[in-house]
mmCIF file of C-alpha atoms in Angstrom:
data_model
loop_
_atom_site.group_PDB
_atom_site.id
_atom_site.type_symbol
_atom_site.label_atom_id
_atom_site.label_comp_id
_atom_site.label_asym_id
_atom_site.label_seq_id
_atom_site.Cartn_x
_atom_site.Cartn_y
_atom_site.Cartn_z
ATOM 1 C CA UNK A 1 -47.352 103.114 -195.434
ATOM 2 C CA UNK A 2 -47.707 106.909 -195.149
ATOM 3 C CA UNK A 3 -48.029 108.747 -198.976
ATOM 4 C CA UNK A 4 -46.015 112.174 -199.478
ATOM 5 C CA UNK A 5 -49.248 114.603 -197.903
ATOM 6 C CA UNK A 6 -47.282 117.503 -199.620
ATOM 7 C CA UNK A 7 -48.863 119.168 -203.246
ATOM 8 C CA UNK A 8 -46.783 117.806 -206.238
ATOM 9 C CA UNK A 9 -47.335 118.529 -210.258
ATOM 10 C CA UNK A 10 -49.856 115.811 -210.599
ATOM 11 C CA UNK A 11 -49.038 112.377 -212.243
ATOM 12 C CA UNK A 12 -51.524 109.891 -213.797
ATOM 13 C CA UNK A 13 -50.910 107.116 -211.364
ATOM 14 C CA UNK A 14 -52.710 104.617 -212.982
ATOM 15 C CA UNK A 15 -51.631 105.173 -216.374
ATOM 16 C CA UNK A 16 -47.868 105.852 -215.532
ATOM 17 C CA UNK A 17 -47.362 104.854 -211.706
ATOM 18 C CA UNK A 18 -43.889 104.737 -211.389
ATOM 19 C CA UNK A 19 -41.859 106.708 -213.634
ATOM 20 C CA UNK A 20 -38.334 104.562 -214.590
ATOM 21 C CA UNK A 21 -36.402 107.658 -213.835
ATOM 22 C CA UNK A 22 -34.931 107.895 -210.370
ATOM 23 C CA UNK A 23 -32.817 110.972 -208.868
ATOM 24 C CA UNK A 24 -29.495 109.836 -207.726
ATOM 25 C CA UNK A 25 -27.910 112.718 -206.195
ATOM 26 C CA UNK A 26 -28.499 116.133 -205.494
ATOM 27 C CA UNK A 27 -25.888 118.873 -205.961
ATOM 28 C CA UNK A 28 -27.483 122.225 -204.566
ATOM 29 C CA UNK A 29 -29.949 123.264 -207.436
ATOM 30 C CA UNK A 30 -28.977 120.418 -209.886
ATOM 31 C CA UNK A 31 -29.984 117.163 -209.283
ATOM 32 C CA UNK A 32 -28.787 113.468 -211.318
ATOM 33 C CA UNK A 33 -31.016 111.163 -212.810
ATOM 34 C CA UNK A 34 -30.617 107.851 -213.972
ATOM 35 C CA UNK A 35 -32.946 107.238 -216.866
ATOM 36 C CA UNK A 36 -32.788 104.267 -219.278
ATOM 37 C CA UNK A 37 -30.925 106.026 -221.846
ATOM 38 C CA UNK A 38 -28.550 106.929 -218.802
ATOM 39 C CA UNK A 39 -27.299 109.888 -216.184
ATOM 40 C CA UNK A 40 -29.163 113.106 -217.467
ATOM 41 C CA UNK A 41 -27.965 116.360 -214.964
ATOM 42 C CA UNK A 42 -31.600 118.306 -214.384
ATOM 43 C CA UNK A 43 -32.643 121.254 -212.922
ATOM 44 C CA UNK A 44 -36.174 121.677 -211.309
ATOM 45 C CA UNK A 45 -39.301 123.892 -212.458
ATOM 46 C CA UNK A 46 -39.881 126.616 -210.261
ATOM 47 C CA UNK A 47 -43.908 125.610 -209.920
ATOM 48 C CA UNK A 48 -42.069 122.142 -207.822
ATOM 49 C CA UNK A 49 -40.396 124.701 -205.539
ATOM 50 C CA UNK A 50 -43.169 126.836 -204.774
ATOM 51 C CA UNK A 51 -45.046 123.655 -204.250
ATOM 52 C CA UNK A 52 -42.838 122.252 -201.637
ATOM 53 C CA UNK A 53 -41.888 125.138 -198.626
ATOM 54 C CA UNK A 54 -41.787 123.168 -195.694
ATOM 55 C CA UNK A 55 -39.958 119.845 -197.705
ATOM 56 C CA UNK A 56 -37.310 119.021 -200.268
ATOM 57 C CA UNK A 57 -38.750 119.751 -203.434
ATOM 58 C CA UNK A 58 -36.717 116.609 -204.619
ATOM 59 C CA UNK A 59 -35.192 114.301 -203.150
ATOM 60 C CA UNK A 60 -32.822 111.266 -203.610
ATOM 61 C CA UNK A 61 -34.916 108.658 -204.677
ATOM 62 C CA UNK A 62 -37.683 110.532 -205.960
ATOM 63 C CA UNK A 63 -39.355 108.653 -209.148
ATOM 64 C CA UNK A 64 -39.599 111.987 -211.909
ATOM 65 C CA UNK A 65 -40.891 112.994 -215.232
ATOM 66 C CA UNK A 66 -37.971 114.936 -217.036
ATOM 67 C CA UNK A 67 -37.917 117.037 -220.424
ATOM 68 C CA UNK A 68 -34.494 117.388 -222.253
ATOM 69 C CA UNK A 69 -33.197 120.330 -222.992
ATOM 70 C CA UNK A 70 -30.090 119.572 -224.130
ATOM 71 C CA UNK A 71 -27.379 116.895 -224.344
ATOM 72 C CA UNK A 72 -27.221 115.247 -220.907
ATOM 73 C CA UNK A 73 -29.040 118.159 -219.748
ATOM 74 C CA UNK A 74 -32.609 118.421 -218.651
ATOM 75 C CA UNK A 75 -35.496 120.197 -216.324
ATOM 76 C CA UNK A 76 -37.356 118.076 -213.767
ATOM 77 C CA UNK A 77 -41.183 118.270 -214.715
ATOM 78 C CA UNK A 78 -42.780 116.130 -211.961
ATOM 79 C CA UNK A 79 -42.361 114.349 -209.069
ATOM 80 C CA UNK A 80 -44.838 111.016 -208.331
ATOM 81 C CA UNK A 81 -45.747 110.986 -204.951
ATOM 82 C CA UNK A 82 -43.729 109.992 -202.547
ATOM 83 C CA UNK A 83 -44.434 106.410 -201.015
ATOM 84 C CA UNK A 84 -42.491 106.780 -197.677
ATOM 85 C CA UNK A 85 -39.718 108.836 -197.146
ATOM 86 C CA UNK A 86 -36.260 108.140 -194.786
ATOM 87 C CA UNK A 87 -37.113 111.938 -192.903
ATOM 88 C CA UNK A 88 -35.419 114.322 -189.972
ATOM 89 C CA UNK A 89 -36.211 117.356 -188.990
ATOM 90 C CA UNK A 90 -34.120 120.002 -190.468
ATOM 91 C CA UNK A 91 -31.762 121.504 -188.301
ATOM 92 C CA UNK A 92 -32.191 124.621 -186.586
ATOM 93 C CA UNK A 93 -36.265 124.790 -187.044
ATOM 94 C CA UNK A 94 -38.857 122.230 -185.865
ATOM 95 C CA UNK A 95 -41.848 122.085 -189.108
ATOM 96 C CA UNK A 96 -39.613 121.892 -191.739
ATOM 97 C CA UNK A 97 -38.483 118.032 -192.935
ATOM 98 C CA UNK A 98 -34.729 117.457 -194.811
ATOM 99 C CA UNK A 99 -35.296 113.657 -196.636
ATOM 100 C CA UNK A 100 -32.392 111.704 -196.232
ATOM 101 C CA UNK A 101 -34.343 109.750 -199.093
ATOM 102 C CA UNK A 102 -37.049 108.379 -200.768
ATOM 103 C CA UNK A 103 -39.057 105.494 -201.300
ATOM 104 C CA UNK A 104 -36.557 103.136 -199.654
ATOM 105 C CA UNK A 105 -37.756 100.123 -199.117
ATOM 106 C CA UNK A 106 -35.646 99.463 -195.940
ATOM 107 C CA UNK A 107 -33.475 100.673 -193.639
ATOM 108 C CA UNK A 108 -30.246 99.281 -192.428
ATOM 109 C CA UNK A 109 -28.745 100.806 -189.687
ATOM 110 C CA UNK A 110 -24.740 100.558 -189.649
ATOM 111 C CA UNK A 111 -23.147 100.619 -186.179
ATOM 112 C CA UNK A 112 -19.312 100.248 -184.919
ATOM 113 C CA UNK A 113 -18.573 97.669 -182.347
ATOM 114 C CA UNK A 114 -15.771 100.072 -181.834
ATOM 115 C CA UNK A 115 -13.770 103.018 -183.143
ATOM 116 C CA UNK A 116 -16.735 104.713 -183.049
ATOM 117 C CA UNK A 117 -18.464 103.503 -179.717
ATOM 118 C CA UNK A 118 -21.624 102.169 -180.371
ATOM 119 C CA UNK A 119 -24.237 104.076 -179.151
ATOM 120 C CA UNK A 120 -27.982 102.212 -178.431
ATOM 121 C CA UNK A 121 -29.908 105.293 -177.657
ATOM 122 C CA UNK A 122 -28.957 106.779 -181.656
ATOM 123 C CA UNK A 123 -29.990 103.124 -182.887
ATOM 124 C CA UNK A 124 -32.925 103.043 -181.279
ATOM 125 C CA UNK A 125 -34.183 106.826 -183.069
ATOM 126 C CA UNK A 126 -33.105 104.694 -186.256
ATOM 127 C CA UNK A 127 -35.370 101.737 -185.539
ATOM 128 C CA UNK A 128 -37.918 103.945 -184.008
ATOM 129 C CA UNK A 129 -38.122 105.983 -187.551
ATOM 130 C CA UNK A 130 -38.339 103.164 -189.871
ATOM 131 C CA UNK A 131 -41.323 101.545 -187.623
ATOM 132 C CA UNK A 132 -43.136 104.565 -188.034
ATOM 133 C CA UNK A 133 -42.454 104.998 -191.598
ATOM 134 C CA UNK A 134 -43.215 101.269 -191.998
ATOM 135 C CA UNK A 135 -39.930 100.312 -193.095
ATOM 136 C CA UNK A 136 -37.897 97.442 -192.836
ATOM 137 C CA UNK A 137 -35.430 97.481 -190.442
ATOM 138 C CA UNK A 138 -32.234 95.708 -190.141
ATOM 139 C CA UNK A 139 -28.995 95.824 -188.128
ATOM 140 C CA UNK A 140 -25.611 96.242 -189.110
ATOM 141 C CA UNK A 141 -22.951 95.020 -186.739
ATOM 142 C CA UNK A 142 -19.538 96.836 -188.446
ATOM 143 C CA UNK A 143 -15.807 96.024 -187.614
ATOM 144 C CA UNK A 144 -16.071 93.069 -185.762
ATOM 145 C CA UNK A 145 -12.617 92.482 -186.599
ATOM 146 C CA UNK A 146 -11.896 95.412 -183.461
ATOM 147 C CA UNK A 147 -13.924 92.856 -181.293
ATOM 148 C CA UNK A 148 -12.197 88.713 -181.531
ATOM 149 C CA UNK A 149 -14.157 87.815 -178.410
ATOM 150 C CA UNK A 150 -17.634 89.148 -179.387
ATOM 151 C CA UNK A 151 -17.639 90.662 -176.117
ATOM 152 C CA UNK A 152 -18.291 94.434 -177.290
ATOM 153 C CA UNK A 153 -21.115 92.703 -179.762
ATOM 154 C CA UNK A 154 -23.269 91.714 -176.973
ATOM 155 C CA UNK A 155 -24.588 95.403 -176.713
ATOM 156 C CA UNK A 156 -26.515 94.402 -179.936
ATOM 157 C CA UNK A 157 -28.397 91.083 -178.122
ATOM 158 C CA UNK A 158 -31.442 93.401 -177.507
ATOM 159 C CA UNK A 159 -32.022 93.461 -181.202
ATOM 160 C CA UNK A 160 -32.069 90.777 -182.134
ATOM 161 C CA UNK A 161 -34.254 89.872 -179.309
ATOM 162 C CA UNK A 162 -36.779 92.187 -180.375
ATOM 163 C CA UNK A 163 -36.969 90.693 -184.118
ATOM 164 C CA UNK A 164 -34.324 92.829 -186.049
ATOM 165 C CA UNK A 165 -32.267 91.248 -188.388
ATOM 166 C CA UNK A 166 -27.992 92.003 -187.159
ATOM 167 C CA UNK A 167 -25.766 91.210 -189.399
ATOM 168 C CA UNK A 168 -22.047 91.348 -188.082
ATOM 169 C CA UNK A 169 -19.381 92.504 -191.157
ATOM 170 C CA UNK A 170 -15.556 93.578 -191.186
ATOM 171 C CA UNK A 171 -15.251 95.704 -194.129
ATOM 172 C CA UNK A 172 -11.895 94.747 -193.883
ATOM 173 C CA UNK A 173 -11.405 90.912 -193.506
ATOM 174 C CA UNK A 174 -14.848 90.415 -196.039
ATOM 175 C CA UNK A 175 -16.744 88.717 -192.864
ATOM 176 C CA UNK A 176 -20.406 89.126 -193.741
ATOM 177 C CA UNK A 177 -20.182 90.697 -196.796
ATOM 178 C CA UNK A 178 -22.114 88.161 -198.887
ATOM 179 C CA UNK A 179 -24.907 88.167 -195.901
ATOM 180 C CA UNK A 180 -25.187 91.621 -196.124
ATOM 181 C CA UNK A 181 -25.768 91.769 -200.110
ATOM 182 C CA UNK A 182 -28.152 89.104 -199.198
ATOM 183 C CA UNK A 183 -30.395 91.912 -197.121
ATOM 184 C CA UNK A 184 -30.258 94.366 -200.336
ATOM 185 C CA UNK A 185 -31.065 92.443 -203.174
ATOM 186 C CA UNK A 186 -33.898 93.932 -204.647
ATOM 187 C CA UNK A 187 -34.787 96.534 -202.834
ATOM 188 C CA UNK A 188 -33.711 100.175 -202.736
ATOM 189 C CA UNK A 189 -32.249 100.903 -199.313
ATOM 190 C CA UNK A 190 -30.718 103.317 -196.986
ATOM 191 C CA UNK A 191 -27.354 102.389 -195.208
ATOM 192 C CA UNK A 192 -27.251 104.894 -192.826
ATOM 193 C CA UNK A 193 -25.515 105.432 -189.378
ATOM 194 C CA UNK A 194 -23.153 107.745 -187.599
ATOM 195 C CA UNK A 195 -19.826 108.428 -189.246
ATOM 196 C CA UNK A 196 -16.803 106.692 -188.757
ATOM 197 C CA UNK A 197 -18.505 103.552 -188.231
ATOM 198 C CA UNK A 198 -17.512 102.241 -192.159
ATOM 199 C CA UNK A 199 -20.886 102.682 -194.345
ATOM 200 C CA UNK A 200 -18.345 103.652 -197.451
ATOM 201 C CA UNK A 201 -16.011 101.048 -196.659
ATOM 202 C CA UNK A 202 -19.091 98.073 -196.644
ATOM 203 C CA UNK A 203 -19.994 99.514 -200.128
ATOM 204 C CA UNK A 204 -16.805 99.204 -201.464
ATOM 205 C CA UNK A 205 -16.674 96.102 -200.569
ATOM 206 C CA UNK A 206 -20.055 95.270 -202.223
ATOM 207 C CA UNK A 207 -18.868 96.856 -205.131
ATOM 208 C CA UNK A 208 -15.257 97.604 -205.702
ATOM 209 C CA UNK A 209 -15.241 99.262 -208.696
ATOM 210 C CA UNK A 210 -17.079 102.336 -207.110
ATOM 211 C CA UNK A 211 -13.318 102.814 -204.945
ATOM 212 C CA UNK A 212 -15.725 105.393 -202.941
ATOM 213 C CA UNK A 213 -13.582 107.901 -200.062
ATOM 214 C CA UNK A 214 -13.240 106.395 -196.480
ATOM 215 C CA UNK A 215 -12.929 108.399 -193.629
ATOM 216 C CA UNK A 216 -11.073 108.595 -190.380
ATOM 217 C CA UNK A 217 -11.651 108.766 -186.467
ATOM 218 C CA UNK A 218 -10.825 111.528 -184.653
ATOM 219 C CA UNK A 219 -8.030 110.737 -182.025
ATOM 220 C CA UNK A 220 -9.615 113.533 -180.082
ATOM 221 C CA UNK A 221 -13.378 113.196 -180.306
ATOM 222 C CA UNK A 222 -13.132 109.433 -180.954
ATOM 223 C CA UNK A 223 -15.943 110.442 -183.602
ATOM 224 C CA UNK A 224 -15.842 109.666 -187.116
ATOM 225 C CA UNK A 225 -15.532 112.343 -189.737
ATOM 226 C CA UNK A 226 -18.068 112.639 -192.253
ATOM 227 C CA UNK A 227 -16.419 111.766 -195.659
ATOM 228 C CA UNK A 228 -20.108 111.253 -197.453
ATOM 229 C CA UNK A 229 -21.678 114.641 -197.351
ATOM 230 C CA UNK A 230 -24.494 114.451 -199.478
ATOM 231 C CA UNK A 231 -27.168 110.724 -200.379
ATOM 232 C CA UNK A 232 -25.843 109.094 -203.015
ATOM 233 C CA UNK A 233 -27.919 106.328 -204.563
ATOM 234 C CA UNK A 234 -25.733 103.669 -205.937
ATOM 235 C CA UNK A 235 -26.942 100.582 -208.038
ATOM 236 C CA UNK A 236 -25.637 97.650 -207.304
ATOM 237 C CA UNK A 237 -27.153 95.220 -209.571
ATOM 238 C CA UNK A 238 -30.254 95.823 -212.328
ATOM 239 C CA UNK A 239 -32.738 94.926 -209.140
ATOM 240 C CA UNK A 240 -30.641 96.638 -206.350
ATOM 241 C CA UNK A 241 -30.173 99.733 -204.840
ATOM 242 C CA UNK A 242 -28.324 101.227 -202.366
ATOM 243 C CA UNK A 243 -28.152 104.647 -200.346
ATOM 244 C CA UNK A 244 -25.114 106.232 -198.944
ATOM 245 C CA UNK A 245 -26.208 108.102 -196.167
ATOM 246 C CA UNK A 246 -24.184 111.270 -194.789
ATOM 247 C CA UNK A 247 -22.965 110.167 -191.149
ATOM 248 C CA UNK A 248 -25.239 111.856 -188.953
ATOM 249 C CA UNK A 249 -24.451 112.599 -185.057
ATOM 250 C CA UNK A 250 -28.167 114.236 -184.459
ATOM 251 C CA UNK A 251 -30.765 112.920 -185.691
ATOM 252 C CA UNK A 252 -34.148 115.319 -185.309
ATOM 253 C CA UNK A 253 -37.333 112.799 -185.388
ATOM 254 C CA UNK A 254 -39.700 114.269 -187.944
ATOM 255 C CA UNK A 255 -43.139 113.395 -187.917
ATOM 256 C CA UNK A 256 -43.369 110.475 -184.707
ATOM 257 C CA UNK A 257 -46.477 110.271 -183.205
ATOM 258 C CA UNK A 258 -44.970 109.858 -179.531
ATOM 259 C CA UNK A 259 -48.703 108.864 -178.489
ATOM 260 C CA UNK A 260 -48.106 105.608 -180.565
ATOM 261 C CA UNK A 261 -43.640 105.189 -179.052
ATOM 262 C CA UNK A 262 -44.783 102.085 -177.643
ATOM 263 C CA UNK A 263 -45.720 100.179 -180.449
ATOM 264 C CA UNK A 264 -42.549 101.466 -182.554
ATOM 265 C CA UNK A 265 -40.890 98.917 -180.480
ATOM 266 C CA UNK A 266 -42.051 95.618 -182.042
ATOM 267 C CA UNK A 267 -40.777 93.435 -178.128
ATOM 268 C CA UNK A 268 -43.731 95.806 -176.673
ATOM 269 C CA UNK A 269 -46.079 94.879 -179.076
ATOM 270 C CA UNK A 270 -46.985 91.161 -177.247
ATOM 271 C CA UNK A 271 -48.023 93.138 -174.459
ATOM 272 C CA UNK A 272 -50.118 96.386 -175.210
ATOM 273 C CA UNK A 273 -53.616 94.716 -175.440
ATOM 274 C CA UNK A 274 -52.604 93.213 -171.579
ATOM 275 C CA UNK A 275 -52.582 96.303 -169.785
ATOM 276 C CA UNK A 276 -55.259 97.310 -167.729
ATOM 277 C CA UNK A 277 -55.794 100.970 -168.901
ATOM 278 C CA UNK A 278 -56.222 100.656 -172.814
ATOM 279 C CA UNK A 279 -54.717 104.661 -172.953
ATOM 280 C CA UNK A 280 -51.446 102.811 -170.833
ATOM 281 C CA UNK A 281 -48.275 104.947 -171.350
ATOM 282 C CA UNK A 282 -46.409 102.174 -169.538
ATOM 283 C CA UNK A 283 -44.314 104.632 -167.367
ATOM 284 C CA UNK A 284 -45.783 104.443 -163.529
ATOM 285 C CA UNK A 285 -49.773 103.062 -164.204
ATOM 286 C CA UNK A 286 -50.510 99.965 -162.289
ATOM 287 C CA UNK A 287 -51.618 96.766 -164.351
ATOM 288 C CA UNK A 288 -49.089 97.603 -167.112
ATOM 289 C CA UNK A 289 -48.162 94.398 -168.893
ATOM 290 C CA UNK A 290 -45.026 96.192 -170.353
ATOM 291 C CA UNK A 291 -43.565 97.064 -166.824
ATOM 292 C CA UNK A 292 -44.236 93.348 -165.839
ATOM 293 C CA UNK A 293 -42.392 92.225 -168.813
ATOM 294 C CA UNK A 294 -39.438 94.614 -168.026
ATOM 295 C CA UNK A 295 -39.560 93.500 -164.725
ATOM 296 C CA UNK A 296 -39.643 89.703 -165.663
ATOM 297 C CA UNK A 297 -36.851 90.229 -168.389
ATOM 298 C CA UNK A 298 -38.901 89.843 -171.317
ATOM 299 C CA UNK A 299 -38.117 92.978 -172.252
ATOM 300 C CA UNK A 300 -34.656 94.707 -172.499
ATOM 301 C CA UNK A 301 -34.781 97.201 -169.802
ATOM 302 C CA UNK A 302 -32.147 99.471 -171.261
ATOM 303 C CA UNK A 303 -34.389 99.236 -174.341
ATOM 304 C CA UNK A 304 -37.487 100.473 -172.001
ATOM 305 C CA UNK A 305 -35.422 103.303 -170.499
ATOM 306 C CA UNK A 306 -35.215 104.263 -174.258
ATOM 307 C CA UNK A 307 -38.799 104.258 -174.606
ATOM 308 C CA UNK A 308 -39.002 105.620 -171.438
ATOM 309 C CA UNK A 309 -36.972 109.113 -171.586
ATOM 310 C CA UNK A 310 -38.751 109.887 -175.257
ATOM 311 C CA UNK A 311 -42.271 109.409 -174.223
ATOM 312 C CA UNK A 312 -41.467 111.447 -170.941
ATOM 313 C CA UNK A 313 -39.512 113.884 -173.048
ATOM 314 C CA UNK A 314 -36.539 113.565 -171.117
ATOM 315 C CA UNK A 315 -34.278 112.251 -173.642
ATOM 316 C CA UNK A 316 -32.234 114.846 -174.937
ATOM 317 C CA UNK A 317 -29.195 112.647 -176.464
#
């Protein structure tokens, strides 16, 4: 578990350690938080910006101390340290971090079998950030309705293999649904994926009343568009949260120690101790126990060629 190393207005953790109000949204400078007494639109003191240069100064699903100033109006006075945060690198620099959100407790990353294609390469970033941020990972198999022979769900097998939970779900026909609200009881997490592949349409089928908008896919790019464009943290039930996730189509890895890829990949993890050269970077040493698994199946091998191209810094997809 990795705490928010960034300078915040400080909070008596022990006396007060998790304040009960939680930011929601974020709308440029304003920012909505649910507090007990219900939705209260805040702005933030300037000492939190000044603070926070090379982060968000708040995020979705930051825990905050708030002073009313008005009727459903308010100023954001604190922020309580982050516990973990869902992170990329913002785009266009490489020190500065854009949180998707945070404190989730998990991560459950929503893929297409078709309509958009799937893509294992962009699932495997996913995984590879929630390992590092010591979240819980899970898989979401979307639209298996596009796929009667579970054919185009076998791309997902390596998953599974390697411990994650994959949960297959049609929006549409209800398949899965209940397994899926299963996954998220209790816990605050992010549904996140590339667009298209039906992260609004699963929550409106986990809760109906929220009717929220559902994109299209691009006849021409066979890409979804992005009809979330901000995080939106939904509650589902009193215990429950849930994290609508803009679709993202790059996704910049902020703060991965590539020294440590290998054991972001839990199938690797039987192995490391084996090798033969404890500092093993498992592309071309002899006596690596992770090339012999590879070789002897035990490992997915398009899974390794994942690993592979980032720690050799030739994966540019």
């Amino acid at each position: 578990m990795e705490a928010d190393p960034i300078a915040q207005t400080p909070l008596e953790q022990d006396a007060n350690p998790r304040p009960p109000n939680i930011v929601i949204r974020g709308y440029g400078q304003y920012y909505d938080v649910r507090t007990p007494e219900g939705i209260v639109r805040c702005t933030v003191r300037g000492v939190l910006k000044r603070a926070r240069r090379k982060t968000d100064p708040v995020a979705v699903g930051d825990r905050v101390e708030i002073t009313l100033t008005g009727p459903g109006e308010g100023v954001i006075e604190a922020v309580a340290p982050r516990l973990r945060t869902l992170s990329r690198r913002a785009r266009g620099t490489e020190d500065v971090e854009q949180v998707i959100l945070a404190n989730p407790d998990q991560l459950v990353a929503v893929f297409a079998v078709a309509e958009p294609e799937p893509h294992p390469r962009m699932l495997d970033r996913f995984l590879i950030i929630a390992e590092a941020r010591g979240l819980a990972a899970a898989v979401c198999v979307n639209k298996i309705d596009l796929d009667p022979t579970g054919e185009l769900r076998r791309i997902f097998d390596p998953y599974r293999a390697a411990g994650y939970p994959v949960i297959e779900t049609s929006a549409t026909t209800g398949v899965g649904i209940d397994e899926l609200r299963a996954i998220l009881h209790g816990k605050v997490s992010a549904l996140s994926g590339p667009s298209g592949v039906g992260k609004s349409s699963l929550i409106n089928a986990l809760h109906p009343e929220l009717d929220l908008r559902v994109g299209e896919i691009s006849a021409v790019t066979g890409k979804g568009r992005h009809t979330t464009t901000a995080t939106t943290l939904i509650l589902l039930d009193d215990e429950t949260y849930i994290a609508d996730t803009p679709g993202i189509r790059q996704l910049g890895f902020w703060g991965i120690d590539f020294e440590r890829l290998d054991h972001y990949f839990p199938e690797f993890r039987p192995y490391l101790d084996q090798c033969y050269y404890a500092d093993c970077t498992h592309l071309t040493e002899p006596g690596c126990a992770v090339l012999a698994a590879v070789e002897a199946g035990a490992i997915d091998y398009d899974r390794y060629e994942s690993y592979r191209a980032l720690r050799a810094g030739t994966d540019d997809r």
